[in-house]
Structures are given as structure tokens and as C-alpha cells.
Amino acid sequence: EAQVTQNPRYLITVTGKKLTVTCSQNMNHEYMSWYRQDPGLGLRQIYYSMNVEVTDKGDVPEGYKVSRKEKRNFPLILESPSPNQTSLYFCASSLQLLSYEQYFGPGTRLTVT
Amino acid sequence: AQKITQTQPGMFVQEKEAVTLDCTYDTSDQSYGLFWYKQPSSGEMIFLIYQGSYDEQNATEGRYSLNFQKARKSANLVISASQLGDSAMYFCAIRRGGKLIFGQGTELSVKP
């Protein structure tokens, strides 16, 4: 089944403890992206990647890192999480940059205390 | 800067009636793409419809159509024959290069 998977789905952590949220797609998509969703703000793009080893900042990249060493994986790294990073995170992928349909993962709900 | 505005935080519609969800955007780009996504209470994001800035015809996908008025910079979503399962959050988004910018969303409630 074609899908985007994220792990973990739920995470409660403490300020400053490094964490990684994994994202994997099995559709051989070139384009992958991370978003955060906060009430009243919609989804905001954190980082995106147009292909392996090609990443770029979205609108809210501060406090986050990403890497794209393999086509299928695009992990989101929080080196020192803070409470303002408490949010719902979505990973998404599409065949190419200009493909009109993005496939979203199920979301990861992160709470930083 | 890119901006997407959805002015209706919440809307109600009677089952089987049509409803229009508003979306206006602000861009100086000539080439861009406009999207609508649905987010039911279960949380997943579901792609509904896409309109390219150079597409001359309004996009349609089943009961969904996009009323694209380029000069007015609006891309309203029209849902015909509303169903109870259409109750959800709806997000409009604009793509510029690799970036996708979302509006704040409209919560649609369909009444039986």
C-alpha cells in the first residue's frame, strides 16, 4: 500500500532532550516536506526536500533540522526542543516538486514540557 | 510575501445543499498552484483539488469544483450536494516553488 509513515505518532518529552521524528514513503517520491499545525494558524512549512541531499527552509525552520540521505526517508530533528514546539507535525511527499497531489502522513502529536 | 486568507472560520450547511468556502491569496508570481485539502476530525490531510495559475478552466473533481478568479486572486471551493461526511476542516494552500503556504482553515459542519 502506498503510504507515508511517521513515527512516533505521539510523544511527550522534556525541554532540551533531543528527539527525532521519522518519516518514510514507499512511493519513490522525490519531494518531501515537513509541516506543523497549530490552532488558528493552519499548517506551516518547516523544511522541504526536492531530492536526496537537497533540502531547503520553509517558513518556520528555527529550532529544526532535517536530512535526506535516502530518497524514502526524511527525518525531522529537534536538537533542543522547547515548549513552543508543542504541535501536530505532518510529513508529506509528492512525486516531484510540481506534482499537484501531496500525500500526507498520519501526523505526530508532540508535547514538550 | 505569499499570503492565503480564509475569512470564514466556521460554516454550516444543510445536507444536500451546495456550499462555497472562500479563499483569497496574495502573490506577485505569475506561475503558482492552488490547492484545497480536507482534514476530518480523525486528523489526516486529504487532497481534494488543484488549480494551476495558467489553467483556463476551473478544476473539478467529483462534487468538488474550484471557482478560480485570477484577477480577483480568489480560489473558492464549491462542494455540491453536501453530505454528512463533508463535515471537516478545509484548508486552501498556494504553492510557490518548493514552498506550500496554507490558510487558517474553515470548519464546515453539515446539518442533517
PDB file of C-alpha atoms in Angstrom, chain A residues 6 33-47 58-64 76 78 81-92 104 107-112, chain B residues 39 45 91 100-104:
ATOM      1  CA  GLN A   6       5.593   8.755  10.680  1.00  0.00           C
ATOM      2  CA  SER A  33       8.218  18.178   3.303  1.00  0.00           C
ATOM      3  CA  TRP A  34       7.521  18.786   6.989  1.00  0.00           C
ATOM      4  CA  TYR A  35       4.724  20.938   8.404  1.00  0.00           C
ATOM      5  CA  ARG A  36       3.495  21.888  11.818  1.00  0.00           C
ATOM      6  CA  GLN A  37      -0.138  22.582  12.567  1.00  0.00           C
ATOM      7  CA  ASP A  38      -1.224  24.908  15.329  1.00  0.00           C
ATOM      8  CA  PRO A  39      -4.769  26.080  16.143  1.00  0.00           C
ATOM      9  CA  GLY A  40      -5.761  29.166  14.201  1.00  0.00           C
ATOM     10  CA  LEU A  41      -2.572  29.129  12.131  1.00  0.00           C
ATOM     11  CA  GLY A  42      -3.215  26.314   9.695  1.00  0.00           C
ATOM     12  CA  LEU A  43      -0.204  24.330   8.533  1.00  0.00           C
ATOM     13  CA  ARG A  44       3.171  25.976   8.262  1.00  0.00           C
ATOM     14  CA  GLN A  45       6.039  24.511   6.319  1.00  0.00           C
ATOM     15  CA  ILE A  46       9.207  23.779   8.278  1.00  0.00           C
ATOM     16  CA  TYR A  47      11.567  22.268   5.703  1.00  0.00           C
ATOM     17  CA  GLY A  58      10.236  26.606   4.720  1.00  0.00           C
ATOM     18  CA  ASP A  59       8.576  29.390   6.660  1.00  0.00           C
ATOM     19  CA  VAL A  60       9.310  28.234  10.220  1.00  0.00           C
ATOM     20  CA  PRO A  61      12.660  26.374  10.229  1.00  0.00           C
ATOM     21  CA  GLU A  62      14.048  27.733  13.503  1.00  0.00           C
ATOM     22  CA  GLY A  63      14.758  25.006  16.028  1.00  0.00           C
ATOM     23  CA  TYR A  64      14.546  22.184  13.498  1.00  0.00           C
ATOM     24  CA  LEU A  76      12.848  15.818  11.452  1.00  0.00           C
ATOM     25  CA  LEU A  78      14.724  18.761  17.241  1.00  0.00           C
ATOM     26  CA  PRO A  81      13.069  21.042  21.994  1.00  0.00           C
ATOM     27  CA  SER A  82      11.225  23.870  23.690  1.00  0.00           C
ATOM     28  CA  PRO A  83       7.578  24.172  24.781  1.00  0.00           C
ATOM     29  CA  ASN A  84       6.771  26.394  21.772  1.00  0.00           C
ATOM     30  CA  GLN A  85       7.471  23.388  19.575  1.00  0.00           C
ATOM     31  CA  THR A  86       4.492  21.584  21.038  1.00  0.00           C
ATOM     32  CA  SER A  87       2.414  20.961  17.946  1.00  0.00           C
ATOM     33  CA  LEU A  88       0.995  18.476  15.468  1.00  0.00           C
ATOM     34  CA  TYR A  89       3.576  17.595  12.834  1.00  0.00           C
ATOM     35  CA  PHE A  90       2.898  16.278   9.353  1.00  0.00           C
ATOM     36  CA  CYS A  91       5.264  14.811   6.826  1.00  0.00           C
ATOM     37  CA  ALA A  92       4.210  14.855   3.182  1.00  0.00           C
ATOM     38  CA  PHE A 104       0.399  13.289   3.978  1.00  0.00           C
ATOM     39  CA  GLY A 107       0.710  13.160  11.927  1.00  0.00           C
ATOM     40  CA  THR A 108       2.828  13.190  15.092  1.00  0.00           C
ATOM     41  CA  ARG A 109       1.496  14.950  18.145  1.00  0.00           C
ATOM     42  CA  LEU A 110       4.430  16.319  20.123  1.00  0.00           C
ATOM     43  CA  THR A 111       4.226  17.811  23.597  1.00  0.00           C
ATOM     44  CA  VAL A 112       7.292  19.463  25.111  1.00  0.00           C
TER      45      VAL A 112
ATOM     46  CA  GLN B  39      -8.967  17.444   7.401  1.00  0.00           C
ATOM     47  CA  MET B  45      -4.951  15.574   5.433  1.00  0.00           C
ATOM     48  CA  PHE B  91      -7.584  24.331   4.027  1.00  0.00           C
ATOM     49  CA  LEU B 100       3.383  25.414   0.228  1.00  0.00           C
ATOM     50  CA  ILE B 101       1.567  28.059   2.270  1.00  0.00           C
ATOM     51  CA  PHE B 102      -1.736  27.237   3.952  1.00  0.00           C
ATOM     52  CA  GLY B 103      -4.631  29.379   5.066  1.00  0.00           C
ATOM     53  CA  GLN B 104      -6.041  29.227   8.579  1.00  0.00           C
TER      54      GLN B 104
END
